[in-house]
Short mmCIF file of C-alpha atoms in Angstrom, two decimals:
data_model
loop_
_atom_site.label_atom_id
_atom_site.label_comp_id
_atom_site.label_asym_id
_atom_site.label_seq_id
_atom_site.Cartn_x
_atom_site.Cartn_y
_atom_site.Cartn_z
CA MET A 294 19.89 19.71 -2.66
CA ASP A 295 20.71 23.41 -3.24
CA ALA A 296 24.27 22.44 -4.13
CA LEU A 297 22.93 20.57 -7.17
CA MET A 298 21.06 23.57 -8.53
CA VAL A 299 22.57 25.67 -11.33
CA THR A 300 22.09 29.36 -11.99
CA GLU A 301 21.49 29.24 -15.77
CA LYS A 302 18.27 30.98 -16.72
CA ASP A 303 17.04 28.23 -19.05
CA ALA A 304 18.05 25.31 -16.81
CA LEU A 305 15.45 22.71 -15.91
CA HIS A 306 16.31 20.50 -12.91
CA VAL A 307 15.01 16.94 -13.24
CA PHE A 308 15.38 14.71 -10.17
CA ASP A 309 13.74 11.74 -8.47
CA ARG A 310 11.65 11.43 -5.30
CA GLY A 311 14.70 11.32 -3.05
CA TYR A 312 14.69 15.14 -3.12
CA PHE A 313 11.06 15.72 -2.13
CA ASP A 314 10.67 18.89 -0.05
CA PHE A 315 7.60 21.18 -0.19
CA GLN A 316 9.44 24.16 1.29
CA LYS A 317 12.23 23.86 -1.27
CA PHE A 318 9.69 23.56 -4.07
CA ASP A 319 8.07 26.82 -2.95
CA ASP A 320 11.48 28.51 -2.80
CA TYR A 321 12.27 27.38 -6.34
CA CYS A 322 8.90 28.61 -7.61
CA GLN A 323 9.42 31.99 -5.94
CA ASN A 324 12.93 32.35 -7.41
CA ASN A 325 11.94 31.14 -10.91
CA ILE A 326 14.03 27.98 -10.65
CA ARG A 327 12.43 25.37 -12.86
CA PHE A 328 12.22 21.79 -11.61
CA CYS A 329 10.56 18.51 -12.56
CA THR A 330 10.17 15.48 -10.31
CA ARG A 331 7.89 12.61 -9.33
CA ILE A 332 5.58 12.76 -6.34
CA LYS A 333 5.18 10.19 -3.61
CA GLU A 334 2.11 7.98 -3.41
CA ASN A 335 0.86 9.52 -0.15
CA THR A 336 1.20 13.12 -1.33
CA ILE A 337 -1.86 15.27 -0.58
CA ILE A 338 -3.10 16.85 -3.83
CA GLN A 339 -5.47 19.81 -4.09
CA VAL A 340 -6.77 20.11 -7.65
CA ILE A 341 -7.15 23.67 -8.92
CA GLU A 342 -7.96 22.94 -12.56
CA GLU A 343 -8.17 19.88 -14.81
CA LEU A 344 -6.59 20.46 -18.23
CA PRO A 345 -7.54 18.78 -21.54
CA VAL A 346 -5.43 15.83 -22.70
CA ASP A 347 -4.71 14.66 -26.24
CA PRO A 348 -6.36 11.21 -26.49
CA GLU A 349 -3.70 10.04 -28.97
CA SER A 350 -0.80 10.83 -26.63
CA THR A 351 0.59 8.74 -23.78
CA ILE A 352 -0.61 11.32 -21.23
CA LEU A 353 -3.42 10.08 -18.97
CA ARG A 354 -4.05 13.28 -17.04
CA GLU A 355 -2.90 16.88 -16.73
CA ALA A 356 -3.95 19.30 -14.01
CA VAL A 357 -2.90 22.38 -12.06
CA VAL A 358 -2.58 21.42 -8.39
CA LYS A 359 -1.17 22.37 -5.03
CA LEU A 360 0.76 19.78 -3.05
CA GLY A 361 0.63 19.45 0.72
CA LYS A 362 1.48 22.78 2.32
CA MET A 363 2.88 24.39 -0.82
CA LYS A 364 1.86 27.99 -1.55
CA PHE A 365 2.61 27.91 -5.29
CA PRO A 366 0.68 25.77 -7.79
CA VAL A 367 2.42 23.28 -10.08
CA ARG A 368 1.42 21.16 -13.05
CA LEU A 369 0.62 17.48 -12.50
CA ILE A 370 1.27 15.06 -15.39
CA GLU A 371 0.16 11.42 -15.16
CA THR A 372 1.49 8.82 -17.58
CA GLN A 373 2.70 5.19 -17.59
CA ASP A 374 6.10 3.56 -17.76
CA SER A 375 7.01 0.66 -20.06
CA GLN A 376 5.57 -1.84 -17.52
CA GLY A 377 2.24 -0.02 -17.29
CA ASN A 378 2.88 1.50 -13.84
CA LEU A 379 1.39 4.91 -13.11
CA ILE A 380 3.92 7.77 -13.13
CA ARG A 381 2.91 11.10 -11.58
CA ILE A 382 5.16 14.04 -12.42
CA ILE A 383 5.05 17.65 -11.22
CA ILE A 384 6.69 20.63 -12.88
CA ASN A 385 6.62 24.39 -12.30
CA ASP A 386 6.99 25.20 -16.01
CA ALA A 387 3.83 26.36 -17.80
CA LYS A 388 5.17 26.41 -21.38
CA MET A 389 6.38 22.86 -22.02
CA SER A 390 3.89 20.36 -23.40
CA ALA A 391 2.78 17.44 -21.26
CA GLN A 392 4.25 14.94 -23.74
CA GLU A 393 7.61 16.73 -23.69
CA ILE A 394 7.63 16.64 -19.89
CA SER A 395 6.84 12.93 -19.91
CA ASP A 396 9.62 12.19 -22.42
CA LEU A 397 12.05 14.35 -20.47
CA TYR A 398 11.52 12.46 -17.23
CA ARG A 399 11.68 9.14 -19.07
CA ASN A 400 15.07 10.11 -20.52
CA ARG A 401 16.30 10.97 -17.02
CA TRP A 402 16.12 7.25 -16.21
CA GLN A 403 18.51 6.54 -19.09
CA ILE A 404 21.05 8.74 -17.32
CA GLU A 405 20.57 6.66 -14.15
CA LEU A 406 21.18 3.48 -16.16
CA PHE A 407 24.32 5.00 -17.68
CA PHE A 408 25.81 5.75 -14.26
CA LYS A 409 24.91 2.23 -13.14
CA TRP A 410 26.69 0.85 -16.22
CA MET A 411 29.75 2.99 -15.47
CA LYS A 412 29.97 1.67 -11.91
CA GLN A 413 29.57 -1.97 -12.96
CA HIS A 414 31.67 -2.10 -16.14
CA LEU A 415 34.10 0.80 -15.91
CA VAL A 416 34.69 0.24 -12.18
CA PHE A 417 33.99 3.95 -11.74
CA LYS A 418 33.21 4.10 -8.03
CA LYS A 419 34.21 7.66 -7.18
CA CYS A 420 35.80 10.75 -8.71
CA TYR A 421 39.39 11.40 -7.66
CA GLY A 422 39.17 15.06 -8.69
CA LYS A 423 36.35 17.61 -8.54
CA SER A 424 37.23 19.84 -11.48
CA SER A 425 35.55 19.32 -14.84
CA ASN A 426 38.87 18.43 -16.47
CA ALA A 427 39.70 15.84 -13.78
CA VAL A 428 36.30 14.13 -14.06
CA TYR A 429 36.47 13.99 -17.87
CA ASN A 430 40.00 12.58 -17.80
CA GLN A 431 38.98 9.86 -15.36
CA ILE A 432 35.98 8.91 -17.51
CA TYR A 433 38.12 8.82 -20.67
CA ILE A 434 40.76 6.64 -19.01
CA ALA A 435 38.09 4.25 -17.69
CA MET A 436 36.42 3.98 -21.10
CA ILE A 437 39.75 3.44 -22.89
CA THR A 438 40.62 0.68 -20.41
CA PHE A 439 37.21 -0.92 -20.94
CA CYS A 440 37.52 -0.83 -24.76
CA LEU A 441 41.07 -2.20 -24.77
CA THR A 442 40.07 -5.01 -22.42
CA LEU A 443 37.09 -5.85 -24.61
CA LEU A 444 39.26 -5.88 -27.75
CA MET A 445 41.80 -8.14 -26.05
CA LYS A 446 39.04 -10.51 -24.93
CA LYS A 447 37.74 -10.78 -28.50
CA LYS A 448 41.22 -11.08 -30.01
CA VAL A 449 42.22 -14.11 -27.91
CA CYS A 450 38.65 -15.60 -27.95
CA TYR A 451 38.43 -15.71 -24.18
CA GLN A 452 35.06 -17.06 -22.97
CA GLY A 453 35.24 -15.79 -19.41
CA SER A 454 33.85 -12.53 -18.10
CA LEU A 455 35.33 -9.15 -18.93
CA LEU A 456 36.15 -8.61 -15.25
CA GLU A 457 38.19 -11.85 -15.18
CA MET A 458 39.99 -10.68 -18.29
CA LEU A 459 40.82 -7.38 -16.64
CA GLU A 460 42.14 -9.16 -13.55
CA PHE A 461 44.46 -11.34 -15.68
CA ILE A 462 45.75 -8.26 -17.48
CA GLY A 463 46.41 -6.58 -14.15
CA VAL A 464 48.46 -9.54 -12.92
CA TYR A 465 50.43 -10.29 -16.13
CA TRP A 466 50.69 -6.84 -17.71
CA SER A 467 54.49 -6.84 -17.30
CA SER A 468 54.92 -10.43 -18.56
CA CYS A 469 55.40 -11.49 -22.17
CA PHE A 470 52.25 -12.12 -24.21
CA SER A 471 52.83 -15.88 -24.47
CA THR A 472 52.95 -16.18 -20.67
CA PHE A 473 49.76 -14.17 -20.40
CA ILE A 474 47.95 -16.46 -22.88
CA LYS A 475 49.28 -19.59 -21.18
CA GLU A 476 48.03 -18.50 -17.75
CA LEU A 477 44.76 -17.22 -19.18
CA PHE A 478 43.78 -20.59 -20.65
CA LYS A 479 45.48 -22.83 -18.08
CA LYS A 480 43.14 -25.45 -16.64
CA PRO A 481 42.71 -25.54 -12.85
CA ASN A 482 45.06 -27.95 -11.04
CA ARG A 483 42.38 -29.37 -8.79
CA THR A 484 38.70 -29.97 -9.05
CA SER A 485 36.13 -29.39 -6.40
CA ASP A 486 33.08 -31.48 -5.66
CA GLY A 487 31.43 -28.41 -4.26
CA ARG A 488 30.31 -27.86 -0.75
CA ARG A 489 29.12 -31.09 0.86
CA ARG A 490 25.60 -31.02 2.17
CA LEU A 491 25.53 -32.28 5.72
CA GLU A 492 23.00 -34.96 6.49
CA HIS A 493 21.70 -33.36 9.67
CA GLU A 494 18.92 -35.87 10.32
CA ARG A 495 21.26 -38.86 10.01
CA ILE A 496 23.84 -37.22 12.28
CA PHE A 497 21.18 -36.43 14.88
CA ASN A 498 19.91 -40.04 14.88
CA ASN A 499 23.47 -41.37 15.26
CA ILE A 500 24.10 -39.11 18.24
CA LEU A 501 20.78 -40.12 19.77
CA GLU A 502 21.66 -43.82 19.47
CA GLN A 503 25.06 -43.22 21.04
CA ILE A 504 23.46 -41.45 23.98
CA LYS A 505 21.02 -44.32 24.47
CA ARG A 506 23.95 -46.75 24.54
CA GLU A 507 25.69 -44.41 27.00
CA GLU A 508 28.55 -43.94 24.54
CA THR A 509 28.98 -40.31 25.54
CA TRP A 510 32.71 -40.23 26.15
CA TYR A 511 33.15 -37.52 23.52
CA LEU A 512 30.76 -35.14 25.37
CA ASN A 513 33.45 -33.50 27.47
CA ASN A 514 34.91 -30.05 27.74
CA ASP A 515 37.20 -30.56 24.78
CA VAL A 516 35.60 -28.32 22.12
CA THR A 517 38.16 -29.36 19.53
CA TYR A 518 36.31 -32.62 18.96
CA ASP A 519 33.77 -32.46 16.16
CA LEU A 520 31.54 -35.48 15.66
CA ILE A 521 30.81 -34.56 12.06
CA PHE A 522 34.43 -34.96 11.07
#
């Protein structure tokens, strides 16, 4: 967690409940490192002071509290998400308004959604370089590839998914454009009826009747025989 912290004076670290550590929170308070995060449902809260709340805002509650075994007090902000679920946020900054804190944490989720979109659509699974320039270059290349693939999909009016389009481009990138279009819209050579559903009850009854008639010649040590087939 310390590796994610920055040394800028005005930096505010916003993170989720995966980094929930009372001792670290106390260290950050002592060293004037500002942070904002959500608390877990079973967190022990000691209320020091209840603060007034603007009735016209989306804030349900604001208070100064101590959490668990923490030595330093923090601010507790309670609000709701778009589905009406209760969100409880703590912050060790005394100057920001409660509404600003709520909006800040809500915007953090948009960053999470952006990274999810990058992984799904840009196929951005990992960074191949750790420098700022290397990361930016990889993002730019991925976004250019995505945009070009999307433009190609729209240009040829392909109805399949963007991932399928990218796979066709990867296979036929060195072929002429007419070959690419021909393979892209070629109909499958064979059709499939789908996976057949086995009629287990009928098969069981057939085997039972065969056993009653003592027609059990197939019940030997030859495991290659399959009655179903």
